[in-house]
PDB file of C-alpha atoms in Angstrom:
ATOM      1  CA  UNK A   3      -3.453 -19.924  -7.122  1.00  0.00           C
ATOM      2  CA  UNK A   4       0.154 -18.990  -6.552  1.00  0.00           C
ATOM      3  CA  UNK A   5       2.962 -19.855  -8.967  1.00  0.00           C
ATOM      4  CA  UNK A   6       6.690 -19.264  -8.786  1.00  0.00           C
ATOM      5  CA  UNK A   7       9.018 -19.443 -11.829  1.00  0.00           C
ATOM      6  CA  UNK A   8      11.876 -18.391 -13.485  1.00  0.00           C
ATOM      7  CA  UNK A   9      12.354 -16.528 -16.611  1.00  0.00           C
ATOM      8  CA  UNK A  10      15.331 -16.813 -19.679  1.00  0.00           C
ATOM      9  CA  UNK A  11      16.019 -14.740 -22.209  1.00  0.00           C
ATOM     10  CA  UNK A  12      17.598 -16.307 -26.107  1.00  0.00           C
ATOM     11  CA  UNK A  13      18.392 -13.227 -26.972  1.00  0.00           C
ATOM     12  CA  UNK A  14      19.746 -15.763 -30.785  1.00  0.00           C
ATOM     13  CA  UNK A  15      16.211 -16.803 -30.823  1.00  0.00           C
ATOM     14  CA  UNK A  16      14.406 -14.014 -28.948  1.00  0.00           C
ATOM     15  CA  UNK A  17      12.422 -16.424 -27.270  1.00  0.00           C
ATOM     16  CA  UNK A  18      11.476 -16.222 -22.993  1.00  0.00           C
ATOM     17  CA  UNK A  19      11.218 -19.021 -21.523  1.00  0.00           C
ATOM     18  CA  UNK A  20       9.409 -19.341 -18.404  1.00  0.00           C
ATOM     19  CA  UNK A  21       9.819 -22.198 -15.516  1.00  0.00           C
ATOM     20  CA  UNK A  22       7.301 -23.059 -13.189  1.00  0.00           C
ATOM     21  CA  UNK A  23       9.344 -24.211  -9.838  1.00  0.00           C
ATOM     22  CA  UNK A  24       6.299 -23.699  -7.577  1.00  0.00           C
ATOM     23  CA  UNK A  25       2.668 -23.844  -7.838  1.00  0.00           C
ATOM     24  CA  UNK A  26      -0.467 -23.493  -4.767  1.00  0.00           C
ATOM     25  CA  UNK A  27      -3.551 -23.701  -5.037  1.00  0.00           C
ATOM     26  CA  UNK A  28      -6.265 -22.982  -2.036  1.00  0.00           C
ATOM     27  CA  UNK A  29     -10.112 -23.132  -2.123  1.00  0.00           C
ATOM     28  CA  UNK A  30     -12.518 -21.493   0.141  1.00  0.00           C
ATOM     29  CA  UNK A  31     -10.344 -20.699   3.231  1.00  0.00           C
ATOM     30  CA  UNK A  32      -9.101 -24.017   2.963  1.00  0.00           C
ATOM     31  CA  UNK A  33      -5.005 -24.594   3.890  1.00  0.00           C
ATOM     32  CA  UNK A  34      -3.028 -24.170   0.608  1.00  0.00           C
ATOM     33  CA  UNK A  35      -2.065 -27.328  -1.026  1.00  0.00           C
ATOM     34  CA  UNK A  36       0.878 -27.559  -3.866  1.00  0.00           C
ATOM     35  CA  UNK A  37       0.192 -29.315  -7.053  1.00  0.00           C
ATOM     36  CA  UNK A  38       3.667 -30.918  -7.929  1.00  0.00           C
ATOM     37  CA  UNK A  39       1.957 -32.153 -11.058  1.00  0.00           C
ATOM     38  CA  UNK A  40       2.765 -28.238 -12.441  1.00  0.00           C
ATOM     39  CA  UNK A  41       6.133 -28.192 -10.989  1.00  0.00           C
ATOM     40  CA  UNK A  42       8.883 -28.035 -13.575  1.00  0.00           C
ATOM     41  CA  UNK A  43       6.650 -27.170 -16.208  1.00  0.00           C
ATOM     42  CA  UNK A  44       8.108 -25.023 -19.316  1.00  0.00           C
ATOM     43  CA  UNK A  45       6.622 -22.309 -21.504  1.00  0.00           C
ATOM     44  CA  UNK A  46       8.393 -20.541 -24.305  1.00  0.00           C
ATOM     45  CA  UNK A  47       7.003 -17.392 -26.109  1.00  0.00           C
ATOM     46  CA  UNK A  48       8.256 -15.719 -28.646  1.00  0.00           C
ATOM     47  CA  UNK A  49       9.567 -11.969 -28.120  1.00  0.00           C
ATOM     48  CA  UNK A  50       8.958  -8.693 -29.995  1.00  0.00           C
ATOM     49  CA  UNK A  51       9.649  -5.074 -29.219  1.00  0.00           C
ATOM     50  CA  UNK A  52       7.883  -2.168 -30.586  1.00  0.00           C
ATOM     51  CA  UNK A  53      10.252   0.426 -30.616  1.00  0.00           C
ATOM     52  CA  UNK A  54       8.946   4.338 -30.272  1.00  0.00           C
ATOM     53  CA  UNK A  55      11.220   6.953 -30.943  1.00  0.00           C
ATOM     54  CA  UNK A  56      14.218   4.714 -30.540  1.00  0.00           C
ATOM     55  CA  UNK A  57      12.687   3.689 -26.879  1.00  0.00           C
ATOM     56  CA  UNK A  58      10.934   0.571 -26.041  1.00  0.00           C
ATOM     57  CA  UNK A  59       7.166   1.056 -25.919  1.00  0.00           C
ATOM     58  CA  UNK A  60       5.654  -2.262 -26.352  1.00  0.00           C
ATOM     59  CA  UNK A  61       6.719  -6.008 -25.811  1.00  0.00           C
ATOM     60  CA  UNK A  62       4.287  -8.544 -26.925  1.00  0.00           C
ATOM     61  CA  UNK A  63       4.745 -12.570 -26.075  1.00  0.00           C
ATOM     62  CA  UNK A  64       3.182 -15.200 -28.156  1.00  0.00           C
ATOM     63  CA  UNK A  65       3.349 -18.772 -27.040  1.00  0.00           C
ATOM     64  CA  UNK A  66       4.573 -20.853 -29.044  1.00  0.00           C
ATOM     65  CA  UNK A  67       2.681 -23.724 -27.940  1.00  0.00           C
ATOM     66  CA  UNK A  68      -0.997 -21.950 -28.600  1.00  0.00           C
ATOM     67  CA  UNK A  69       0.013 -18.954 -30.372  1.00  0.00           C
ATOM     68  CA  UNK A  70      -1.512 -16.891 -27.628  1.00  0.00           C
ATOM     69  CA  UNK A  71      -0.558 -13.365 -27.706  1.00  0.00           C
ATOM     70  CA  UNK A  72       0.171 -11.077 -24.873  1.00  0.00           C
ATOM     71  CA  UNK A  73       1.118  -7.576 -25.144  1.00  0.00           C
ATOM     72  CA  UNK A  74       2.501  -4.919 -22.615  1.00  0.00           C
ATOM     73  CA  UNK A  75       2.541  -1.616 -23.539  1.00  0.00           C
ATOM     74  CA  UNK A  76       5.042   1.111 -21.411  1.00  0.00           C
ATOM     75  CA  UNK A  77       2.617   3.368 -19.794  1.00  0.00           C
ATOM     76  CA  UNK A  78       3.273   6.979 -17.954  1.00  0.00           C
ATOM     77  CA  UNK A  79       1.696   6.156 -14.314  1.00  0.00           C
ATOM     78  CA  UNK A  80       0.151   9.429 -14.225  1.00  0.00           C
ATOM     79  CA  UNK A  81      -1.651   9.384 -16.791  1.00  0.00           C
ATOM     80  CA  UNK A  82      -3.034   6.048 -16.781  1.00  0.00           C
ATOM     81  CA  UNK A  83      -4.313   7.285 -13.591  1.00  0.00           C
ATOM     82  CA  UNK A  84      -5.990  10.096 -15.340  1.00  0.00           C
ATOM     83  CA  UNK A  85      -7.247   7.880 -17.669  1.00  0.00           C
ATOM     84  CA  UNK A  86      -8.807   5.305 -14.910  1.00  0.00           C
ATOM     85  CA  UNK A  87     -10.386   7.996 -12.785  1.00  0.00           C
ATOM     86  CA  UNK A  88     -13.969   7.324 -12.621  1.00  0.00           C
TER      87      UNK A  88
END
C-alpha cells in the first residue's frame, strides 16, 4: 500500500487534519493499481503536546472519528540505538 496526503494544522482547534490525494495498492508482484475509492478521503485528530522542560517531548493524535490514539515521543537517535542493540 502507498498513500499520499496532505496535512493542516487548526492551531484554534488544535486539530490535524490529514488528506488522502493518492492511494496504491499492489499484491504479489502484481503491477500497482490505485484505489480512487480512498482518494479525497479526510481524517481529523485531535492534537496534544507534552511539554518537558519547556521543550516538546511528546505529541499524541487521537482520531476523532474512533478515538484512536497515537503517540510520538522525541527520542535522542543514539540512544535509541543503544537501547535496540541486540
Amino acid at each position: 500500500m502507498r498513500q499520499q496526503f496532505t496535512w493542516q494544522f487548526n492551531e484554534k482547534t488544535q486539530t490535524f487534519s490529514q488528506r488522502i490525494t493518492d492511494f496504491s495498492t499492489t499484491r504479489d508482484n502484481e503491477p500497482t493499481q490505485q484505489d480512487k475509492s480512498q482518494i479525497g478521503k479526510t481524517s481529523t485528530a485531535k492534537a496534544r503536546m507534552l511539554l518537558w522542560n519547556g521543550k516538546p517531548d511528546m505529541l499524541e493524535l487521537t482520531d476523532q472519528a474512533d478515538g484512536e490514539k497515537q503517540s510520538y515521543f522525541k527520542q535522542d537517535l543514539n540512544k535509541l540505538r543503544e537501547i535496540l542493540k541486540p
